[in-house]
PDB file of C-alpha atoms in Angstrom:
ATOM      1  CA  UNK A   1       0.000   0.000   0.000  1.00  0.00           C
ATOM      2  CA  UNK A   2       1.271   3.422  -0.920  1.00  0.00           C
ATOM      3  CA  UNK A   3       0.369   6.668   0.881  1.00  0.00           C
ATOM      4  CA  UNK A   4       0.840  10.435   0.506  1.00  0.00           C
ATOM      5  CA  UNK A   5       0.903  13.017   3.297  1.00  0.00           C
ATOM      6  CA  UNK A   6      -1.348  16.058   2.833  1.00  0.00           C
ATOM      7  CA  UNK A   7       0.620  19.167   3.884  1.00  0.00           C
ATOM      8  CA  UNK A   8       0.162  22.890   3.363  1.00  0.00           C
ATOM      9  CA  UNK A   9       2.535  23.882   0.537  1.00  0.00           C
ATOM     10  CA  UNK A  10       5.747  25.673   1.528  1.00  0.00           C
ATOM     11  CA  UNK A  11       4.726  28.755  -0.481  1.00  0.00           C
ATOM     12  CA  UNK A  12       1.842  29.314   1.979  1.00  0.00           C
ATOM     13  CA  UNK A  13       4.426  30.380   4.539  1.00  0.00           C
ATOM     14  CA  UNK A  14       7.014  32.308   2.493  1.00  0.00           C
ATOM     15  CA  UNK A  15       5.218  35.449   1.265  1.00  0.00           C
ATOM     16  CA  UNK A  16       3.387  36.425   4.435  1.00  0.00           C
ATOM     17  CA  UNK A  17       4.319  37.027   8.025  1.00  0.00           C
ATOM     18  CA  UNK A  18       2.518  33.889   9.119  1.00  0.00           C
ATOM     19  CA  UNK A  19       4.923  32.670  11.726  1.00  0.00           C
ATOM     20  CA  UNK A  20       5.158  28.927  12.129  1.00  0.00           C
ATOM     21  CA  UNK A  21       1.565  27.896  12.866  1.00  0.00           C
ATOM     22  CA  UNK A  22      -1.766  28.046  11.081  1.00  0.00           C
ATOM     23  CA  UNK A  23      -5.322  27.068  11.970  1.00  0.00           C
ATOM     24  CA  UNK A  24      -7.033  24.222  10.142  1.00  0.00           C
ATOM     25  CA  UNK A  25     -10.418  25.908   9.695  1.00  0.00           C
ATOM     26  CA  UNK A  26     -12.382  23.033   8.127  1.00  0.00           C
ATOM     27  CA  UNK A  27     -12.057  19.785   6.232  1.00  0.00           C
ATOM     28  CA  UNK A  28     -13.755  19.587   2.830  1.00  0.00           C
ATOM     29  CA  UNK A  29     -13.482  15.774   2.886  1.00  0.00           C
ATOM     30  CA  UNK A  30     -13.882  12.986   5.436  1.00  0.00           C
ATOM     31  CA  UNK A  31     -11.931   9.814   6.090  1.00  0.00           C
ATOM     32  CA  UNK A  32     -12.864   7.273   3.422  1.00  0.00           C
ATOM     33  CA  UNK A  33     -13.664   9.913   0.744  1.00  0.00           C
ATOM     34  CA  UNK A  34     -12.042   9.533  -2.688  1.00  0.00           C
ATOM     35  CA  UNK A  35     -10.038  12.571  -3.839  1.00  0.00           C
ATOM     36  CA  UNK A  36      -8.473  13.667  -7.111  1.00  0.00           C
ATOM     37  CA  UNK A  37      -5.060  15.218  -7.657  1.00  0.00           C
ATOM     38  CA  UNK A  38      -5.315  18.926  -6.881  1.00  0.00           C
ATOM     39  CA  UNK A  39      -8.765  18.688  -5.293  1.00  0.00           C
ATOM     40  CA  UNK A  40      -9.182  21.069  -2.340  1.00  0.00           C
ATOM     41  CA  UNK A  41      -9.350  18.973   0.833  1.00  0.00           C
ATOM     42  CA  UNK A  42      -9.012  21.518   3.665  1.00  0.00           C
ATOM     43  CA  UNK A  43      -9.320  25.227   4.448  1.00  0.00           C
ATOM     44  CA  UNK A  44      -6.581  26.800   6.559  1.00  0.00           C
ATOM     45  CA  UNK A  45      -6.209  30.272   8.040  1.00  0.00           C
ATOM     46  CA  UNK A  46      -2.892  32.155   7.987  1.00  0.00           C
ATOM     47  CA  UNK A  47      -2.702  35.753   9.218  1.00  0.00           C
ATOM     48  CA  UNK A  48      -6.375  36.517   8.615  1.00  0.00           C
ATOM     49  CA  UNK A  49      -6.369  34.973   5.127  1.00  0.00           C
ATOM     50  CA  UNK A  50      -7.972  31.664   4.159  1.00  0.00           C
ATOM     51  CA  UNK A  51      -6.317  29.168   1.815  1.00  0.00           C
ATOM     52  CA  UNK A  52      -7.293  25.768   0.468  1.00  0.00           C
ATOM     53  CA  UNK A  53      -4.946  22.804   0.750  1.00  0.00           C
ATOM     54  CA  UNK A  54      -5.098  20.562  -2.321  1.00  0.00           C
ATOM     55  CA  UNK A  55      -4.662  16.804  -2.467  1.00  0.00           C
ATOM     56  CA  UNK A  56      -1.114  15.962  -3.597  1.00  0.00           C
ATOM     57  CA  UNK A  57      -2.448  12.944  -5.496  1.00  0.00           C
ATOM     58  CA  UNK A  58      -5.538  10.856  -6.180  1.00  0.00           C
ATOM     59  CA  UNK A  59      -6.688   8.223  -3.713  1.00  0.00           C
ATOM     60  CA  UNK A  60      -8.729   7.779  -0.552  1.00  0.00           C
ATOM     61  CA  UNK A  61      -8.430   9.891   2.592  1.00  0.00           C
ATOM     62  CA  UNK A  62      -7.109   7.221   4.947  1.00  0.00           C
ATOM     63  CA  UNK A  63      -6.573   9.264   8.085  1.00  0.00           C
ATOM     64  CA  UNK A  64      -7.122  12.882   9.149  1.00  0.00           C
ATOM     65  CA  UNK A  65      -4.268  13.860  11.457  1.00  0.00           C
ATOM     66  CA  UNK A  66      -5.190  17.478  12.321  1.00  0.00           C
ATOM     67  CA  UNK A  67      -8.815  18.164  13.249  1.00  0.00           C
ATOM     68  CA  UNK A  68     -10.747  21.315  12.369  1.00  0.00           C
ATOM     69  CA  UNK A  69      -9.983  24.248  14.705  1.00  0.00           C
ATOM     70  CA  UNK A  70      -6.565  22.795  15.645  1.00  0.00           C
ATOM     71  CA  UNK A  71      -3.318  24.599  14.846  1.00  0.00           C
ATOM     72  CA  UNK A  72      -0.489  22.985  12.897  1.00  0.00           C
ATOM     73  CA  UNK A  73       3.110  23.816  12.062  1.00  0.00           C
ATOM     74  CA  UNK A  74       4.740  24.364   8.671  1.00  0.00           C
ATOM     75  CA  UNK A  75       5.491  20.998   7.084  1.00  0.00           C
ATOM     76  CA  UNK A  76       3.261  19.050   9.483  1.00  0.00           C
ATOM     77  CA  UNK A  77       1.132  16.397   7.736  1.00  0.00           C
ATOM     78  CA  UNK A  78      -2.590  17.176   7.904  1.00  0.00           C
ATOM     79  CA  UNK A  79      -3.908  13.873   6.527  1.00  0.00           C
ATOM     80  CA  UNK A  80      -2.823  10.680   4.789  1.00  0.00           C
ATOM     81  CA  UNK A  81      -4.118   9.605   1.354  1.00  0.00           C
ATOM     82  CA  UNK A  82      -4.033   5.919   0.359  1.00  0.00           C
ATOM     83  CA  UNK A  83      -3.090   5.824  -3.312  1.00  0.00           C
ATOM     84  CA  UNK A  84      -3.446   2.114  -3.980  1.00  0.00           C
TER      85      UNK A  84
END
């Protein structure tokens, strides 16, 4: 079985004074949902701006690691996608 980690892209953090944490505002998918490459899967909040996190590949959301309304750090996996 192959998996991918869902993370907020590095460019989310570089152009704004976001610090090192963000808030996961809401999930647009649930565990067990099928996703496509590039599909928005979560909304995050950085310095009063909202961004969508896209799926890094197609597959099934296997596990959500950061729940809505929890903060997370740059590079921290938000979810795991099963690709096979």
